[in-house]
DNA sequence: ACCTGAACACCGTTCAAGT
DNA sequence: ACCTGAACACCGTTCAAGT
């Protein structure tokens, strides 16, 4: 039976979870789908196009679920949290999304949601995207690192000697903290900046 | 005459500028250095280690130059600006740094500078790193996109139809703006959040 | 110590040819 | 329309052997 474009994306995401991004090859994907590697190129022009489709699928839940009726800052926080959770659902999800310049439908929709929140809240339309981009970079950057989980011993090892105790405290408290706490902290840092530019919304 | 570790890094950065990160292969680097590809492995355990050394070299100017005697927020801004400029000095510089979990000396030093600024300013030591990380993610994310310069027509093309004019304005103003203006704007957004948590420093 | 030569085990992508 | 088979032009990495 035939392979649809969406089957290829689904198979690729399954393989992503078991092999990771670096282990995701067209040949392995072909084998997983019961097809020659070359066969995939009938459905996708190249690997990059497939990765873009995967990224869009990963982001889908962020664009789909309706936002709660809440103040703009709570809505924006919710969007950031949803994005992180969506990225965490697949191994290397953040790297996949970061690596593809996505102009697929769901990604566009998610971005439009963020812009609408900001514009409705009173941000000038010609600055809304300037605000959205940093939040997006932050969520991606944080989650990439969260998913990389490079053996945490590294830093402590390298710097066990010669270091300022305050700096030690700083690094240790970052490495030992729960990722979700650090994430929320950073997101709030951002929103403080935003709230500062805009009258706080009435609850 | 013999090849030193630092010569390999220098050659790799030269090649990076002409070929880009995706075109930087061990074989091409070998040819550029007048050496077989395998020969490089005497100096570096693998390509990843070489990329880490390249990243550290790229970041070097951020760690080396002393900071001006200024309020903490101005110092932090300066550090962010320097990091962006350092990344921009080499093609795909931001991607190189983002792709390597760097615990090389210069990167450590640059991070310590940021932590010291924050701690001196009065941030609790166990939160300083939580503040530093988001700024770092932002600078990297912004600069990666700035260096990708994916034909700006893409978005406008895809969305010339059916779209909300306010959203159009938002996207257009982002795509047409000078990257350095957008960068400074985003950095300030962050600092507003920080200043909000800390008594503003006396000039 | 530092590098060559040559191989190993892979890649993404193309494309005639099959069904 | 959808895929096979087989090739092309690469990769990173290893390692005996040379100097």
XYZ file of C-alpha atoms (C1' of nucleotides) in Angstrom:
444
model
C 0.000 0.000 0.000
C 1.070 3.483 -0.844
C 2.921 6.006 1.153
C 1.437 9.410 1.745
C 3.417 12.518 2.509
C 2.041 12.541 6.035
C 3.086 8.915 6.577
C 6.636 9.890 5.796
C 6.510 12.680 8.385
C 5.020 10.355 11.004
C 7.647 7.714 10.339
C 10.394 10.296 10.460
C 9.218 11.541 13.867
C 9.115 7.997 15.199
C 12.632 7.420 13.978
C 13.703 10.754 15.438
C 12.626 9.569 18.863
C 14.645 6.372 18.687
C 17.700 7.559 16.740
C 17.947 11.268 17.468
C 18.470 13.945 14.841
C 22.014 12.858 14.030
C 20.886 9.279 13.525
C 17.983 10.187 11.286
C 19.110 9.238 7.790
C 17.151 8.819 4.602
C 18.255 5.200 4.376
C 17.103 4.311 7.879
C 13.860 6.147 7.259
C 13.358 4.221 4.042
C 13.916 0.931 5.848
C 11.481 2.002 8.565
C 8.843 2.804 5.948
C 9.506 -0.314 3.869
C 10.834 1.690 0.968
C 14.133 2.469 -0.709
C 15.822 5.682 0.416
C 15.409 7.151 -3.041
C 11.687 6.580 -2.919
C 11.272 9.259 -0.294
C 12.352 11.821 -2.862
C 9.135 11.338 -4.711
C 7.339 12.834 -1.676
C 9.913 15.411 -0.598
C 12.331 17.385 -2.731
C 15.108 16.836 -0.203
C 15.866 16.098 3.430
C 15.568 19.753 4.376
C 11.965 19.850 3.109
C 11.182 16.764 5.160
C 12.698 18.349 8.257
C 10.581 21.448 7.689
C 7.460 19.292 7.539
C 8.546 17.535 10.734
C 9.076 20.892 12.426
C 5.640 22.025 11.400
C 4.100 18.869 12.796
C 5.963 19.322 16.062
C 4.624 22.871 16.389
C 1.074 21.919 15.411
C -0.346 21.653 18.973
C 0.776 25.212 19.685
C -1.217 26.538 16.763
C -4.251 24.336 17.188
C -5.462 24.597 20.775
C -7.386 27.791 21.485
C -5.954 30.181 24.039
C -7.667 30.765 27.383
C -9.511 34.034 27.819
C -6.926 35.747 30.006
C -4.812 38.906 30.164
C -2.280 39.288 27.370
C 0.715 38.507 29.554
C -0.851 35.272 30.790
C -1.688 34.331 27.204
C 1.832 34.970 26.029
C 3.230 32.959 28.918
C 0.883 30.127 28.032
C 2.062 30.223 24.418
C 5.689 30.030 25.497
C 4.976 27.120 27.819
C 3.074 25.299 25.095
C 5.897 25.765 22.663
C 8.408 24.289 25.092
C 6.164 21.323 25.798
C 5.586 20.719 22.112
C 9.341 20.733 21.484
C 9.940 18.359 24.386
C 7.521 15.783 22.976
C 10.110 14.574 20.466
C 13.770 13.850 20.950
C 15.814 16.775 19.620
C 12.532 18.525 18.831
C 13.999 21.940 19.550
C 16.968 21.337 17.262
C 14.684 20.197 14.467
C 12.590 23.360 14.710
C 15.595 25.637 15.105
C 17.334 24.104 12.115
C 14.559 24.743 9.658
C 13.407 28.110 8.475
C 9.776 27.188 8.791
C 7.122 28.869 6.737
C 4.749 25.959 6.988
C 1.106 26.566 7.913
C 1.153 25.672 11.625
C 4.243 27.704 12.327
C 2.734 30.704 10.587
C -0.454 30.263 12.596
C 1.394 30.019 15.887
C 3.312 33.165 15.074
C 0.126 34.973 14.125
C -1.403 34.027 17.451
C 1.487 35.635 19.291
C 1.317 38.759 17.148
C -2.422 39.071 17.697
C -2.005 38.848 21.461
C 0.559 41.618 21.421
C -1.311 43.879 19.029
C -4.586 43.434 20.896
C -2.752 44.261 24.115
C -1.767 47.562 22.613
C 1.680 47.045 21.172
C 2.175 48.988 17.951
C 1.879 46.607 14.996
C 5.289 47.578 13.670
C 6.944 46.473 16.919
C 4.951 43.336 17.728
C 7.223 41.072 15.684
C 10.280 42.657 17.272
C 8.894 41.490 20.585
C 7.883 38.039 19.411
C 11.251 37.091 17.952
C 13.259 37.323 21.202
C 10.715 35.202 23.049
C 10.921 32.616 20.304
C 14.731 32.589 20.395
C 14.665 32.191 24.139
C 12.304 29.230 24.119
C 14.295 27.505 21.387
C 17.658 28.176 23.003
C 16.538 26.994 26.400
C 14.928 23.844 25.079
C 17.828 22.919 22.829
C 20.061 23.007 25.860
C 17.536 21.179 27.967
C 17.391 18.377 25.417
C 21.136 18.243 24.954
C 21.742 17.358 28.598
C 25.495 17.239 27.969
C 26.814 15.338 30.932
C 26.405 17.889 33.636
C 29.638 16.916 35.279
C 31.600 18.698 32.582
C 31.547 22.182 33.965
C 32.025 21.181 37.576
C 34.926 19.024 36.527
C 36.665 21.673 34.518
C 36.275 24.324 37.192
C 36.562 22.520 40.470
C 39.833 24.378 41.031
C 40.764 28.049 41.060
C 37.260 29.469 41.024
C 35.460 32.255 42.797
C 32.901 30.729 45.215
C 30.128 33.089 44.070
C 30.619 31.914 40.493
C 30.597 28.324 41.665
C 27.287 28.948 43.388
C 25.919 30.563 40.255
C 26.823 27.685 37.959
C 25.886 24.954 40.385
C 22.461 26.425 41.022
C 21.848 26.534 37.278
C 22.982 23.011 36.583
C 21.131 21.498 39.500
C 17.832 23.359 39.005
C 14.754 21.848 37.432
C 14.659 22.914 33.771
C 11.033 23.948 34.009
C 11.810 26.313 36.888
C 14.645 27.926 34.982
C 12.452 28.169 31.923
C 9.624 29.906 33.726
C 12.073 32.250 35.418
C 13.547 33.364 32.088
C 10.154 33.749 30.468
C 9.063 35.981 33.335
C 12.165 38.093 32.973
C 10.991 38.839 29.466
C 7.435 39.539 30.434
C 8.588 41.945 33.119
C 10.231 43.925 30.363
C 7.050 43.836 28.308
C 4.731 44.758 31.159
C 7.006 47.666 31.858
C 6.258 49.051 28.399
C 2.557 48.510 28.599
C -0.082 49.309 31.188
C -0.675 46.143 33.146
C -3.859 44.502 31.982
C -6.789 44.450 34.400
C -7.432 40.970 35.767
C 57.050 22.895 8.435
C 54.837 21.591 11.162
C 51.263 22.304 11.916
C 50.291 23.567 15.319
C 46.894 23.156 16.886
C 46.293 26.887 16.568
C 47.190 26.809 12.850
C 44.461 24.262 12.296
C 41.930 26.515 14.025
C 43.044 29.542 12.004
C 42.812 27.607 8.749
C 39.423 26.251 9.709
C 38.093 29.762 10.360
C 39.426 30.971 7.009
C 37.741 28.086 5.290
C 34.567 28.741 7.264
C 34.416 32.234 5.800
C 34.705 31.025 2.227
C 32.741 27.766 2.390
C 30.291 28.244 5.232
C 29.700 25.711 8.005
C 28.066 23.161 5.729
C 30.980 23.340 3.315
C 33.615 22.950 5.999
C 34.869 19.379 5.645
C 37.940 17.715 7.034
C 39.148 16.950 3.496
C 38.871 20.534 2.307
C 40.543 21.718 5.485
C 43.345 19.227 4.956
C 43.863 20.505 1.404
C 43.848 24.081 2.666
C 46.501 23.249 5.243
C 48.582 21.135 2.869
C 47.873 17.958 4.767
C 45.847 14.786 4.394
C 42.433 14.862 6.076
C 43.493 12.133 8.462
C 46.441 14.196 9.605
C 44.166 16.650 11.359
C 43.199 13.890 13.755
C 46.593 14.010 15.278
C 45.760 17.540 16.540
C 42.062 17.081 17.288
C 40.241 14.006 18.467
C 37.370 14.669 16.082
C 35.600 17.371 14.108
C 33.479 18.332 17.096
C 36.592 19.137 19.136
C 37.850 21.304 16.287
C 34.525 23.139 16.119
C 34.702 23.743 19.869
C 38.153 25.264 19.477
C 36.856 27.429 16.613
C 33.959 28.570 18.767
C 36.286 29.497 21.577
C 38.463 31.499 19.223
C 35.395 33.309 17.865
C 34.354 34.272 21.381
C 37.860 35.293 22.434
C 37.434 39.068 21.886
C 34.424 39.062 24.208
C 36.483 37.616 27.025
C 39.653 39.586 26.402
C 38.773 43.261 26.183
C 38.179 44.847 29.591
C 34.729 46.266 30.282
C 34.183 50.002 30.659
C 33.594 51.320 34.145
C 29.844 51.811 33.853
C 26.582 50.827 35.566
C 25.817 47.128 35.494
C 23.070 47.423 32.885
C 25.345 49.305 30.511
C 28.047 46.715 31.057
C 25.701 43.854 30.341
C 24.448 45.588 27.212
C 28.027 46.087 26.095
C 28.744 42.399 26.636
C 25.734 41.412 24.539
C 26.731 43.773 21.755
C 30.278 42.473 21.786
C 29.098 38.920 21.591
C 26.966 39.661 18.541
C 29.823 41.459 16.835
C 32.213 38.640 17.581
C 29.771 36.139 16.087
C 29.277 38.286 12.992
C 33.003 38.397 12.269
C 32.901 34.905 10.775
C 30.416 33.385 8.381
C 28.004 31.169 10.313
C 29.811 32.214 13.484
C 26.634 32.028 15.546
C 25.836 28.522 14.327
C 29.348 27.362 15.126
C 29.088 28.653 18.694
C 25.544 27.397 19.176
C 26.417 23.944 17.895
C 29.209 23.324 20.355
C 28.820 22.912 24.055
C 31.785 25.093 24.818
C 33.741 24.731 27.995
C 36.879 26.188 26.504
C 38.761 28.884 28.414
C 37.530 32.010 26.616
C 33.909 30.982 26.770
C 34.228 30.285 30.465
C 35.857 33.655 30.999
C 33.156 35.499 29.054
C 30.489 33.771 31.103
C 32.276 34.615 34.319
C 32.382 38.265 33.302
C 28.622 38.296 32.869
C 28.083 36.543 36.194
C 30.373 38.952 37.994
C 28.495 41.952 36.597
C 25.206 40.548 37.813
C 26.449 39.488 41.229
C 28.207 42.801 41.809
C 25.008 44.568 40.826
C 23.228 42.744 43.601
C 21.650 39.704 42.008
C 21.756 36.709 44.317
C 24.528 34.377 43.222
C 22.153 31.461 42.899
C 20.082 33.343 40.323
C 22.777 35.110 38.318
C 23.248 32.200 35.937
C 19.493 31.932 35.473
C 19.623 35.490 34.202
C 22.686 35.050 32.041
C 21.413 32.051 30.114
C 18.369 33.742 28.534
C 20.474 36.672 27.353
C 22.917 34.248 25.815
C 20.133 32.320 24.059
C 18.709 35.537 22.738
C 21.982 36.781 21.266
C 22.674 33.421 19.661
C 19.171 33.018 18.263
C 19.069 36.499 16.858
C 22.478 36.241 15.250
C 21.880 32.812 13.770
C 18.852 34.214 12.009
C 20.683 37.339 11.027
C 23.403 35.272 9.394
C 20.963 32.915 7.700
C 19.397 35.713 5.659
C 16.990 33.257 4.040
C 15.710 35.147 1.043
C 13.386 37.586 2.684
C 10.837 37.241 -0.052
C 9.732 33.915 1.324
C 7.337 35.087 3.938
C 5.862 37.906 1.914
C 5.351 35.512 -0.961
C 3.641 32.890 1.062
C 1.318 35.339 2.772
C 0.556 38.008 0.242
C -3.029 36.771 0.216
C -5.637 36.309 2.902
C -3.816 38.105 5.706
C -4.754 40.547 8.414
C -3.179 43.934 7.593
C -1.904 44.412 11.153
C -0.045 41.120 10.904
C 1.345 42.139 7.539
C 2.632 45.335 9.092
C 4.180 43.389 11.932
C 6.058 40.974 9.689
C 7.090 43.537 7.124
C 8.523 45.855 9.749
C 10.570 43.002 11.132
C 11.914 41.841 7.791
C 12.757 45.312 6.562
C 14.383 46.592 9.767
C 18.098 46.842 10.286
C 19.251 43.772 12.233
C 21.235 45.878 14.662
C 18.149 47.910 15.566
C 16.105 44.790 16.176
C 18.937 43.346 18.195
C 19.265 46.365 20.451
C 15.507 46.495 20.902
C 15.360 42.888 22.062
C 18.336 43.284 24.357
C 16.674 46.283 25.972
C 13.482 44.343 26.489
C 15.508 41.962 28.583
C 17.280 44.635 30.515
C 13.989 46.299 31.321
C 13.001 43.085 33.020
C 16.265 43.007 34.933
C 16.179 46.643 35.976
C 12.699 46.009 37.241
C 14.066 43.458 39.686
C 16.928 45.562 40.839
C 17.241 49.154 42.013
C 18.522 51.112 39.050
C 22.200 51.780 39.465
C 23.336 55.351 40.078
C 25.074 56.813 37.074
C 56.196 13.491 17.065
C 53.729 14.281 13.069
C 51.799 12.882 8.929
C 50.664 9.703 4.537
C 47.896 6.335 2.058
C 44.427 3.809 1.909
C 40.723 1.893 3.492
C 35.932 1.369 6.205
C 31.423 2.412 6.855
C 28.664 5.363 5.935
C 25.982 9.742 3.796
C 22.229 12.686 0.476
C 20.707 12.687 -4.034
C 19.716 11.330 -8.918
C 17.608 8.776 -12.373
C 16.724 5.210 -15.720
C 13.760 1.598 -15.432
C 10.064 -1.017 -13.668
C 4.909 -1.660 -12.245
C 1.708 7.738 -9.933
C 4.863 5.675 -7.087
C 8.827 3.156 -6.252
C 13.296 0.045 -7.245
C 18.170 -0.631 -8.163
C 22.083 1.065 -8.724
C 25.050 4.383 -9.096
C 27.581 9.199 -8.135
C 30.021 12.128 -5.394
C 30.855 12.777 -1.393
C 31.457 12.362 4.097
C 34.082 11.498 9.179
C 37.217 8.480 11.110
C 40.852 4.866 11.769
C 45.284 3.051 11.488
C 49.285 0.688 9.770
C 53.188 2.475 7.940
C 56.492 5.938 6.886
C 59.896 9.841 8.277
